[in-house]
Coordinates of C-alpha atoms and ligand atoms in Angstrom, one line a residue:
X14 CA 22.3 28.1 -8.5
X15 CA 21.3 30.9 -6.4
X16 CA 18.9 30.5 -3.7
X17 CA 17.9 34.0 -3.0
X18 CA 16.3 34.5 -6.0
X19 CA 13.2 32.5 -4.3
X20 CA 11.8 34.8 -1.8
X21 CA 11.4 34.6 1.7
X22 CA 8.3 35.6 2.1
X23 CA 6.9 33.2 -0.5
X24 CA 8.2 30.7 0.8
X25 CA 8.5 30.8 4.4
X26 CA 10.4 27.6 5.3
X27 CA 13.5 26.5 3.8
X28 CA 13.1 23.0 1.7
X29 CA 9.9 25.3 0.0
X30 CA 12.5 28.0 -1.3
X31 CA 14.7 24.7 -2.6
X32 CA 12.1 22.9 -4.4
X33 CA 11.1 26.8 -5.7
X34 CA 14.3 26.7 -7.2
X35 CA 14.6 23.3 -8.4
X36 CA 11.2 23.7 -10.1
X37 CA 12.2 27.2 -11.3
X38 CA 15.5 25.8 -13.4
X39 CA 13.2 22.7 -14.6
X40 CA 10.5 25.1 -16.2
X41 CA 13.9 27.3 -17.6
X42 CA 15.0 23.8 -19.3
X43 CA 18.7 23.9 -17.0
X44 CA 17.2 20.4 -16.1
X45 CA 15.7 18.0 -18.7
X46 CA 12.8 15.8 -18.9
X47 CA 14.7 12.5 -18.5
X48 CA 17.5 13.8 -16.5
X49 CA 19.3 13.4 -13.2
X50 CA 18.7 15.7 -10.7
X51 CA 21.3 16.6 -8.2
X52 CA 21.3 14.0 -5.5
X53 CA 20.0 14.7 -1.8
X54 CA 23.9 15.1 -0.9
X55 CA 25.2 17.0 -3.8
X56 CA 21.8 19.5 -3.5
X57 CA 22.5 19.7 0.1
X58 CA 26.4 20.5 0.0
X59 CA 25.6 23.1 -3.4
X60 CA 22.5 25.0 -0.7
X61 CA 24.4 24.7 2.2
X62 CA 21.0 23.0 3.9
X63 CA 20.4 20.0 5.4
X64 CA 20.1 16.3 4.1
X65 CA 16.4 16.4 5.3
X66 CA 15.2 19.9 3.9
X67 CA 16.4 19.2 0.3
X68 CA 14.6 15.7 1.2
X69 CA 11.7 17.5 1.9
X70 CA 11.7 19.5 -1.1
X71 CA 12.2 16.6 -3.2
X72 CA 9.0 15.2 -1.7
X73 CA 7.2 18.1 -2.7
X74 CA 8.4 18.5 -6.0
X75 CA 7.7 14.4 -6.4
X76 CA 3.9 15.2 -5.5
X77 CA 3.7 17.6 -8.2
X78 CA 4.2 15.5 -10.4
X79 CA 7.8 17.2 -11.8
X80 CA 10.3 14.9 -10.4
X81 CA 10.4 10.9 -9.9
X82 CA 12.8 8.9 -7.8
X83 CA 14.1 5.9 -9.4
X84 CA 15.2 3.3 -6.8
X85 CA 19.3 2.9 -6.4
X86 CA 19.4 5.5 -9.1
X87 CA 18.5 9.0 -7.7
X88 CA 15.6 11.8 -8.9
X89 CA 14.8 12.3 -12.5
X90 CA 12.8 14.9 -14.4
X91 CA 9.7 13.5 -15.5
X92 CA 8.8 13.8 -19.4
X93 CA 5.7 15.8 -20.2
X94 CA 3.8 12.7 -21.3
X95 CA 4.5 11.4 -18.0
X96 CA 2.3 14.1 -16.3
X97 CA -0.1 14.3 -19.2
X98 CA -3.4 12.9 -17.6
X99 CA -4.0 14.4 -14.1
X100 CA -4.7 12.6 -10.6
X101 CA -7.7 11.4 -9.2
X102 CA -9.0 14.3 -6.5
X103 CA -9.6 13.0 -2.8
X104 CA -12.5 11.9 -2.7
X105 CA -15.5 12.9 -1.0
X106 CA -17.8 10.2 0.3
X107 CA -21.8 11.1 2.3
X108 CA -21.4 11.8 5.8
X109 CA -23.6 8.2 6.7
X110 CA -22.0 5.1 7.6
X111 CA -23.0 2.4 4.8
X112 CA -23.7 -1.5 5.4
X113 CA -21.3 -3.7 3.3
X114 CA -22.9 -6.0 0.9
X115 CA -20.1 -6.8 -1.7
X116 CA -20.0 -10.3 -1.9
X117 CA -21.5 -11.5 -5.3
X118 CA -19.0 -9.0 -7.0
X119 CA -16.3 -10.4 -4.9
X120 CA -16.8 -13.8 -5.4
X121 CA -16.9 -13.2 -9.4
X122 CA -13.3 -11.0 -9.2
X123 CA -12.0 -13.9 -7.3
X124 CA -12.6 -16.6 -9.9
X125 CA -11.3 -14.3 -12.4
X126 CA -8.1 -14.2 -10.8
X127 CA -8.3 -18.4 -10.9
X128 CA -8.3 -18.5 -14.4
X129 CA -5.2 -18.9 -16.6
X130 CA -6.2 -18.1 -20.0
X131 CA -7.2 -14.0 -18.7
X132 CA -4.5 -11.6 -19.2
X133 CA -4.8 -10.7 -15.3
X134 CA -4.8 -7.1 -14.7
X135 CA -7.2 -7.8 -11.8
X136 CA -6.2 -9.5 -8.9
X137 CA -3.4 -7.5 -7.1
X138 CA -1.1 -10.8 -7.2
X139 CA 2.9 -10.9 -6.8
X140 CA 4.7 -11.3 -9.3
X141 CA 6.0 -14.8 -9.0
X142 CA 9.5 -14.5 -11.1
X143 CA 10.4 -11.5 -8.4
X144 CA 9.7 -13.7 -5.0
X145 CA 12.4 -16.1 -3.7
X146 CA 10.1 -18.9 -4.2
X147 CA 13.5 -21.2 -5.1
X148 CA 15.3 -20.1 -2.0
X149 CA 12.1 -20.5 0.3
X150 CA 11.0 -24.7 -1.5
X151 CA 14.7 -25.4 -0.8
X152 CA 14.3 -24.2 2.9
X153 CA 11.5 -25.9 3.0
X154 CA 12.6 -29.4 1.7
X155 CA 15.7 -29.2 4.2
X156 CA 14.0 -28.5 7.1
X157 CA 11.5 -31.0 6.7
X158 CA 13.7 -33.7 6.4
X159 CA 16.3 -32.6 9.4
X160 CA 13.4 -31.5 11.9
X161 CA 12.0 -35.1 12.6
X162 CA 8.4 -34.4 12.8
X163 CA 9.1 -31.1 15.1
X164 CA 7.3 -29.4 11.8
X165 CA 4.5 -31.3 12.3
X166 CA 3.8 -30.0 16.1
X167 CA 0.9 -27.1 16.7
X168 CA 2.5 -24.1 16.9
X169 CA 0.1 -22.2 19.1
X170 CA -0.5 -18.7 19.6
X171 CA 1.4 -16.2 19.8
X172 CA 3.4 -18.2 17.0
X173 CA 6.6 -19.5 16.2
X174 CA 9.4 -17.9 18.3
X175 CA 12.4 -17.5 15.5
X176 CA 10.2 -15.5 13.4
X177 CA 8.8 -13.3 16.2
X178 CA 12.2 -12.4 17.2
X179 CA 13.2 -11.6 13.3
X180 CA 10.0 -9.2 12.8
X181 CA 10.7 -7.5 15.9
X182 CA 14.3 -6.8 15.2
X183 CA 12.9 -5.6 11.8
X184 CA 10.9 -3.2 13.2
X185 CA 13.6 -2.3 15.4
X186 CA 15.5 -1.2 12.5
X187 CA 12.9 0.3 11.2
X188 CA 12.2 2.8 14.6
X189 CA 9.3 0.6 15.7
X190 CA 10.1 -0.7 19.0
X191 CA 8.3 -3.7 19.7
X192 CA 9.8 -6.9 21.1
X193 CA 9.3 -10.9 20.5
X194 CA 6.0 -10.8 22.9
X195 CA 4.3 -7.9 21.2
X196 CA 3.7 -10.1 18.1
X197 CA 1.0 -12.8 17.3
X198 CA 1.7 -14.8 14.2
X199 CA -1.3 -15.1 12.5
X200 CA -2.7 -17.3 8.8
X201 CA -2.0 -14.5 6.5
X202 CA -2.6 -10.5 6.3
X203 CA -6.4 -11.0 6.3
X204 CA -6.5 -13.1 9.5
X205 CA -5.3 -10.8 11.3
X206 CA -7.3 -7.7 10.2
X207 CA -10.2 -9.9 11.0
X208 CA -8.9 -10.6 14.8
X209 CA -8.5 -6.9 15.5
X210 CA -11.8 -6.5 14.3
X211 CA -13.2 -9.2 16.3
X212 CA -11.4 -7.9 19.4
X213 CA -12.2 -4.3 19.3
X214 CA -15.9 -4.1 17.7
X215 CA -19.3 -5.8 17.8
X216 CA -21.8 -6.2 15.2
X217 CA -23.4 -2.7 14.4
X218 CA -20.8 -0.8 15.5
X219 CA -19.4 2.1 12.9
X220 CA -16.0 1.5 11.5
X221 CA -14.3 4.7 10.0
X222 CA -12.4 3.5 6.7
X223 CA -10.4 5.2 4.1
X224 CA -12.3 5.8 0.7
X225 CA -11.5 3.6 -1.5
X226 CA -10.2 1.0 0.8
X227 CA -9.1 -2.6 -0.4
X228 CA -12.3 -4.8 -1.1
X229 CA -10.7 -7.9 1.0
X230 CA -11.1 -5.2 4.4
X231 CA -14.9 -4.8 3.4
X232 CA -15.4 -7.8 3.0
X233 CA -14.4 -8.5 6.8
X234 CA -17.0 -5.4 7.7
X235 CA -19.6 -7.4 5.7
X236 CA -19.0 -10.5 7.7
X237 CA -18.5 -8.9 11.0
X238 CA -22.2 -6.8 10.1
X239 CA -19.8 -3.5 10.9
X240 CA -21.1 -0.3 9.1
X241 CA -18.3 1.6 7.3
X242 CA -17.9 5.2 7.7
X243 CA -15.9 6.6 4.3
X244 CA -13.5 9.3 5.1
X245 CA -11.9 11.2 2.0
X246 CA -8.8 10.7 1.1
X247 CA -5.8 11.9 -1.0
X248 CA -4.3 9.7 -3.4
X249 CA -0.9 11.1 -2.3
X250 CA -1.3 11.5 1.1
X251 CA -4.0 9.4 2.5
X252 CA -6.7 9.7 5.1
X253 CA -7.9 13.7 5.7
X254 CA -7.5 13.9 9.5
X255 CA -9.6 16.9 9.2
X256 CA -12.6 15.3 8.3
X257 CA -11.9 12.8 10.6
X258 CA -11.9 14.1 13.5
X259 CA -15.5 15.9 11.8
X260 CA -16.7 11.8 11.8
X261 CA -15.1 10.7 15.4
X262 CA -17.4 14.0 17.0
X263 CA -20.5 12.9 15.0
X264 CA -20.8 9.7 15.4
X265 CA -19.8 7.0 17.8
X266 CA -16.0 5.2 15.9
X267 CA -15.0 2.0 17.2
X268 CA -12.1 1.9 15.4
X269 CA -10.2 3.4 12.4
X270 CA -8.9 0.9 9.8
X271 CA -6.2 2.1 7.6
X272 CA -3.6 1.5 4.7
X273 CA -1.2 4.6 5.9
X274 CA 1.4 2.7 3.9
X275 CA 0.4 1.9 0.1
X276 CA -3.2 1.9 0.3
X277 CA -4.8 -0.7 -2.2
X278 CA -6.3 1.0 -5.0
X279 CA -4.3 4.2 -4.3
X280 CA -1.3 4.1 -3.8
X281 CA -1.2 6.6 -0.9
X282 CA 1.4 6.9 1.7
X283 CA 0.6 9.0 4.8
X284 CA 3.6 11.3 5.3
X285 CA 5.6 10.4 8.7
X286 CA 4.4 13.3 10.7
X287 CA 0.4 13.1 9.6
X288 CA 0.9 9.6 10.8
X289 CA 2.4 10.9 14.0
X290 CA -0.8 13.3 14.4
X291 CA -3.2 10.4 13.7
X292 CA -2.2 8.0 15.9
X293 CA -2.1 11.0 18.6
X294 CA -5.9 12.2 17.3
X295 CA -6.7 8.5 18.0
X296 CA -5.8 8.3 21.0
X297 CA -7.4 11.2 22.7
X298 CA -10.7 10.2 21.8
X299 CA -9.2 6.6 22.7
X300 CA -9.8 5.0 19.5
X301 CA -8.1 2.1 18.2
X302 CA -6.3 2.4 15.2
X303 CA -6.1 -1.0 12.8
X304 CA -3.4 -0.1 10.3
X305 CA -3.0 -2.8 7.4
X306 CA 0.5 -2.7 6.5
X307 CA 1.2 -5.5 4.3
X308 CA 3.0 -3.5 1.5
X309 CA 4.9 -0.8 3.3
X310 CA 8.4 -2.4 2.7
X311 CA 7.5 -1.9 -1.1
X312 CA 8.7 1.5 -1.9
X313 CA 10.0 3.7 -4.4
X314 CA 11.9 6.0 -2.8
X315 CA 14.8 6.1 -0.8
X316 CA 13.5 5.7 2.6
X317 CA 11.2 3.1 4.1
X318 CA 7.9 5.1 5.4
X319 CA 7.6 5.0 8.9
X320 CA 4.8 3.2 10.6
X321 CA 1.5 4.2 13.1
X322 CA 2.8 1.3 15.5
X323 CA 6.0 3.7 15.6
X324 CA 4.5 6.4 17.0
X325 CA 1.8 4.8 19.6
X326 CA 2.5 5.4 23.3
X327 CA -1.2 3.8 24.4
X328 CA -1.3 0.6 23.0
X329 CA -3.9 1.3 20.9
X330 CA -2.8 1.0 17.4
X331 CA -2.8 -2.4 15.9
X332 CA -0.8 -3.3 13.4
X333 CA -1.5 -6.1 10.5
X334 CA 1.3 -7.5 8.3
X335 CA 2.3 -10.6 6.4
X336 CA 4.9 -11.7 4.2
X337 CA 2.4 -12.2 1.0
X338 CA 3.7 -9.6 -1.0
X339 CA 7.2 -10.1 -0.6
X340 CA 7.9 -13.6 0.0
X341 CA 5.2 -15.8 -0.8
X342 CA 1.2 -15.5 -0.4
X343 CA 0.9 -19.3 -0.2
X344 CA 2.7 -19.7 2.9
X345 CA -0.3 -17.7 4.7
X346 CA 2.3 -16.4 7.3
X347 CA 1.5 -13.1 8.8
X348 CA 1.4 -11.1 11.5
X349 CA -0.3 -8.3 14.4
X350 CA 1.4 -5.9 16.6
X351 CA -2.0 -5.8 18.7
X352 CA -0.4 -3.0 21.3
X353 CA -3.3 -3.6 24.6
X354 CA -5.1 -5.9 22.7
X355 CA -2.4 -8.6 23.2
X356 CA -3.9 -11.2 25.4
X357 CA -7.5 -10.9 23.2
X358 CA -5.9 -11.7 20.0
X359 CA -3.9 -14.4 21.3
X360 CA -6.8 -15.6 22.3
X361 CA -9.0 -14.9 19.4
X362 CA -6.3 -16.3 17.5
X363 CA -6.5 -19.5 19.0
X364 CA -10.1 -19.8 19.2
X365 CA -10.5 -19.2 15.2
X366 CA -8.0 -21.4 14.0
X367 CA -5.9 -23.0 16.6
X368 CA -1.9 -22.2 14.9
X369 CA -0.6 -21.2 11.6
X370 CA 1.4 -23.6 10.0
X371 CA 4.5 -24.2 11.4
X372 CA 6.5 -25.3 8.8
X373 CA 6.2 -22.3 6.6
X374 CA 6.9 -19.9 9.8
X375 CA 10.1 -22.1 10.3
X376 CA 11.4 -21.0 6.4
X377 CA 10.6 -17.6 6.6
X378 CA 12.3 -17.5 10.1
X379 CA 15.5 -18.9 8.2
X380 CA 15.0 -16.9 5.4
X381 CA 15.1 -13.5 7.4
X382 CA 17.8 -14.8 9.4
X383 CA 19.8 -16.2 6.6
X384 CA 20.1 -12.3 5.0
X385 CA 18.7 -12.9 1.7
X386 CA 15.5 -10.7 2.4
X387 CA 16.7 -7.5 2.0
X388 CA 18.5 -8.1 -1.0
X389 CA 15.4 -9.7 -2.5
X390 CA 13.3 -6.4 -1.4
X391 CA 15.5 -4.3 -3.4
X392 CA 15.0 -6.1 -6.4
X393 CA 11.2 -5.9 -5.9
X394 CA 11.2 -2.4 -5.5
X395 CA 13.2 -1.5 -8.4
X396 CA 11.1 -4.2 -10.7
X397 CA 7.8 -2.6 -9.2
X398 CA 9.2 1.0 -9.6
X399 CA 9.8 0.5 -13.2
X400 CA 6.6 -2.0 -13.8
X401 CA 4.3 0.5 -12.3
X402 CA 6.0 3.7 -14.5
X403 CA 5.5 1.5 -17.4
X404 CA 1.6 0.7 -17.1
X405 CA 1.1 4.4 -16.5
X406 CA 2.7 5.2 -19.3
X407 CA 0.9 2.7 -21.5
X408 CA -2.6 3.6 -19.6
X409 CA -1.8 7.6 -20.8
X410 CA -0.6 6.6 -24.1
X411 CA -4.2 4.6 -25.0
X412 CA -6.8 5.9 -22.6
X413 CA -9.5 8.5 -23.9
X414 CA -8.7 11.9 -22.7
X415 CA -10.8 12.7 -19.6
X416 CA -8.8 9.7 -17.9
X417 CA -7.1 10.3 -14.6
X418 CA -4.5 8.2 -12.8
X419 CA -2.4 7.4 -9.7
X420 CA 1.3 8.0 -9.1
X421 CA 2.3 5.9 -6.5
X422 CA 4.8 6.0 -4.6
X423 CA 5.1 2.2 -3.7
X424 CA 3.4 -1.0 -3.6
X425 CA 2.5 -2.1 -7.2
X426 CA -0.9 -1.2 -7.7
X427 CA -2.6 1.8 -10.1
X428 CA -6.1 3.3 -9.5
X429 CA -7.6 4.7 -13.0
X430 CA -10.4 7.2 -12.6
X431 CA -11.9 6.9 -16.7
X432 CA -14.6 9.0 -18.2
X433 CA -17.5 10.2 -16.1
X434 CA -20.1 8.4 -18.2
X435 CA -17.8 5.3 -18.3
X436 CA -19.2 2.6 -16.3
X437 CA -16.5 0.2 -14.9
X438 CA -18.6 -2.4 -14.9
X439 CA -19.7 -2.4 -18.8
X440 CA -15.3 -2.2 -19.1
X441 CA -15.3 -5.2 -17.1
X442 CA -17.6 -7.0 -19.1
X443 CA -16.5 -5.9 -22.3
X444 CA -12.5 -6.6 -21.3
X445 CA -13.4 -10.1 -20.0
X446 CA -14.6 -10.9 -24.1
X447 CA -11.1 -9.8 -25.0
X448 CA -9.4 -12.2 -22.2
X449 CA -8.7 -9.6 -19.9
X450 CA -9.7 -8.7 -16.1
X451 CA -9.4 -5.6 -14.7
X452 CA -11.1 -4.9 -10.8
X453 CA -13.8 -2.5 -11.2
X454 CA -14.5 0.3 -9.3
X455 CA -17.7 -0.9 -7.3
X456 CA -15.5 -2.9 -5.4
X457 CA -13.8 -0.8 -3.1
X458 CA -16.8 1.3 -1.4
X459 CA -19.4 -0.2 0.2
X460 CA -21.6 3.1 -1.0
X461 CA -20.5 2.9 -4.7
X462 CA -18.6 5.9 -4.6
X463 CA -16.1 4.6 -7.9
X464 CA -18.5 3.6 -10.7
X465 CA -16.1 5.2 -13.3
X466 CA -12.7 3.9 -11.8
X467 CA -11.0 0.9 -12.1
X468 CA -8.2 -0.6 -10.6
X469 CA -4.9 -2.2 -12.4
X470 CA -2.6 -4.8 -11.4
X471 CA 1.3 -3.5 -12.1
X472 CA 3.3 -6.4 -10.8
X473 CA 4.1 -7.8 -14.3
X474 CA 4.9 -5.9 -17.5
X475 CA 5.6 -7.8 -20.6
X476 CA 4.1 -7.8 -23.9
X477 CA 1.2 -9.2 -23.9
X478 CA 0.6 -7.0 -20.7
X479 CA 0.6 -3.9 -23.0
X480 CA -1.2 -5.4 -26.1
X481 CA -3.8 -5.9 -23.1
X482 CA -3.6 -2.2 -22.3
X483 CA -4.3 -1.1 -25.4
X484 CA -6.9 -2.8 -26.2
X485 CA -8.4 -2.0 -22.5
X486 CA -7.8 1.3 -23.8
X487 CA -9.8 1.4 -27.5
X488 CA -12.5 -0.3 -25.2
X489 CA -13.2 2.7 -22.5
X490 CA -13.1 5.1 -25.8
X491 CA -15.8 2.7 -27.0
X492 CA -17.4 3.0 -23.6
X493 CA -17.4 6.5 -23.2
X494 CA -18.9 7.3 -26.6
Ligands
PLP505 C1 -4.1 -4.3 1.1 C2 -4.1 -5.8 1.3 N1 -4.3 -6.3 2.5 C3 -4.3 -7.6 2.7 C4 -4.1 -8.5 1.6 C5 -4.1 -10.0 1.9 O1 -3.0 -10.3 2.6 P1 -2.7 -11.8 2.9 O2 -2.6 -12.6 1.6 O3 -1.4 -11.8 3.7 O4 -3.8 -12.3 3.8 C6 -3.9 -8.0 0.4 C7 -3.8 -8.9 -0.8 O5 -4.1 -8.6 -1.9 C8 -3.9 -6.6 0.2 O6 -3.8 -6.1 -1.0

């Protein structure tokens, strides 16, 4: 391979004059569809560059679409059919901050996701055969039969001390330095999104949001009477700091609230250093940032994204967490890095419902301690990898041309844009005849921004999963005529 036949002036920096040249012998056929790439170390050594410039470049090339990475395995070139319907664009939400009112369709998702006999493509629910629900019952039983009733005691706020001191070495190793007393255990991811929201806004105030953002979170606007303020963003690369920082000087933001890490629908993952420019953005204007990061340790690359909390020298970014995606969502244990807002959400915390439960906090304290968590994350990743590859390949292999679709790069979640005259809604009704749910569009901005998108659920692939997708499939050609 010979770098200098990618110019210099073209391409300025070096990981762009490596991923030139990767692309270059992809489009000659020197690499196959299907096939390894070099790895980062081999590329590295063959260019003479560094480990984090051919990183770079494969992160490039990954966005276009020409290259995936398979977890444990290495980079592959993707197969035409893979990159056969396009992305979503960013989207591109009014300028006006919108009331939420989302309840009634809310309500009706969630008793979908309640009912056995729907293939459930809805709800964005772990798959149980991948969580060490085994490993966590037998925890469980033990401890409640050696602790003598000390299970049974309130564990009030901030929360169970074992388990603070395992998420903050966690984040340790992860280049996020908090310690034991920066974390407040909370009930769940959701209880602790709505805390930071409590503590840092008042009815009326303007939330700036991602667009589309996870119904659950606009939910919490709804019931806090915030107004949310949609922001475009990239289903790669998340929130558009550009038109951000437009919002923050024309109207008065109390607070940003983000996925940076997986957003649900999208998929997004803000890359490291656009997280390091929001969080500083933030907090010029002195805005608190409330970062929902329950899925972050779900990825499909190599390296675990960094998070906002890494980066904040001012207290103010707030970071939301549980363990519902990875361990168990029954337990309701999660978590808040609340930065300056400590003493408010501890407080908050304890006003709204007293202590989390402190026998479940005890088992996941073990459980993290114990080691097997890491193992267990490896095998979710590589099961979610593959789960999600697979529904997009079924999704492009029976959806009417005109379709669009996500490629995430973690958490196990796709985002389908169909049809422009396709109305999710009428796919909703029609797949709930044929026993299926999907979550339509209408769900995920509070100004109806996604009429034609839907969103699908990728944790399980199995049959009956892509009979389901077929048929989901013959009925949006249906739909759109
Ligand atoms: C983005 C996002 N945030 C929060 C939650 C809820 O988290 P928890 O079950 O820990 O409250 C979910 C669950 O689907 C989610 O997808």
């Amino acid at each position: 391979m010979s770098p200098q036949k990618v110019s210099r002036e073209n391409h300025p920096f070096r990981y762009e004059r490596i991923a030139a040249e990767v692309m270059r012998l992809i489009e000659q056929g020197a690499y196959q569809p299907g096939e390894r790439i070099p790895s980062v170390r081999e590329m590295s050594k063959q260019q003479g560059a560094s480990v984090s410039a051919v990183l770079q470049a494969y992160m490039q090339l990954e966005n276009l679409g020409a290259i995936e990475a398979r977890p444990q395995s290495g980079y592959y070139v993707r197969h035409a059919s893979d990159t056969e319907f396009p992305e979503p664009e960013s989207s591109s939400p009014g300028l006006d901050p919108s009331h939420v009112n989302l309840h009634d369709l809310m309500m009706m998702a969630m008793r979908d996701s309640l009912n056995p006999s729907l293939v459930q493509l809805g709800a964005a629910m772990p798959n149980l055969e991948l969580l060490p629900t085994e490993r966590i019952d037998r925890i469980m039983a033990s401890l409640a039969r050696s602790t003598e009733r000390v299970s049974h005691h309130y564990e009030i706020p901030p929360g169970l001390e074992d388990l603070r001191v395992q998420i903050a070495r966690r984040a340790v190793m992860n280049g996020c330095q908090i310690t034991p007393n920066d974390v407040v255990i909370t009930s769940g991811g959701v209880e602790g999104i709505h805390l930071c929201l409590y503590a840092v806004c008042n009815p009326g105030d303007i939330v700036a949001i991602e667009s589309p953002m996870y119904f659950g979170t606009l939910q919490l606007l709804e019931v806090h009477n915030l107004r949310a303020l949609e922001i475009p963003t990239n289903p790669r690369e998340g929130i558009s700091l550009e038109a951000l920082q437009f919002a923050i000087e024309h109207n008065p933001i109390k607070a940003v609230l983000t996925i940076s890490n997986f957003n649900n629908p999208l998929g997004s993952c803000m890359p490291d250093e656009k997280k390091r420019e929001l969080v500083s953005m933030l907090a010029r204007y002195e805005i608190p940032l409330i970062d929902n990061d329950v899925s972050s340790e779900i990825y499909f690359s190599e390296k675990r994204p960094m998070v906002t909390k890494a980066f904040d020298q001012k207290g103010l970014v707030l970071q939301c967490s549980s363990f519902s995606k990875d361990i168990s969502p029954s337990m309701r244990v999660g978590w808040v890095s609340p930065g300056r807002y400590k003493n408010t959400i501890e407080w908050l915390k304890f006003t709204t419902s007293a202590a989390t439960a402190r026998l479940p906090q005890m088992a996941i304290a073990q459980f993290l301690e114990t080691g097997g968590y890491d193992h267990q994350l490896r095998r979710i990743r590589r099961e979610y990898a593959n789960n999600v590859a697979m529904l997009s390949q079924a999704v492009m292999r029976s959806f009417p041309s005109g379709t669009r679709v996500t490629r995430p790069t973690g958490g196990f979640v796709l985002w389908v844009q169909l049809p422009e005259r396709v109305d999710s809604l009428e796919v909703y009704a029609l797949a709930l005849k044929n026993n299926i749910t999907i979550t339509p569009g209408y769900l995920f901005s509070p100004s109806n921004q996604f009429p034609n998108f839907i969103r699908l659920n990728a944790a399980v692939w199995n049959y009956p999963i892509e009979r389901a997708v077929r048929r989901l499939g013959e009925l949006v050609a249906e739909s759109a005529g």
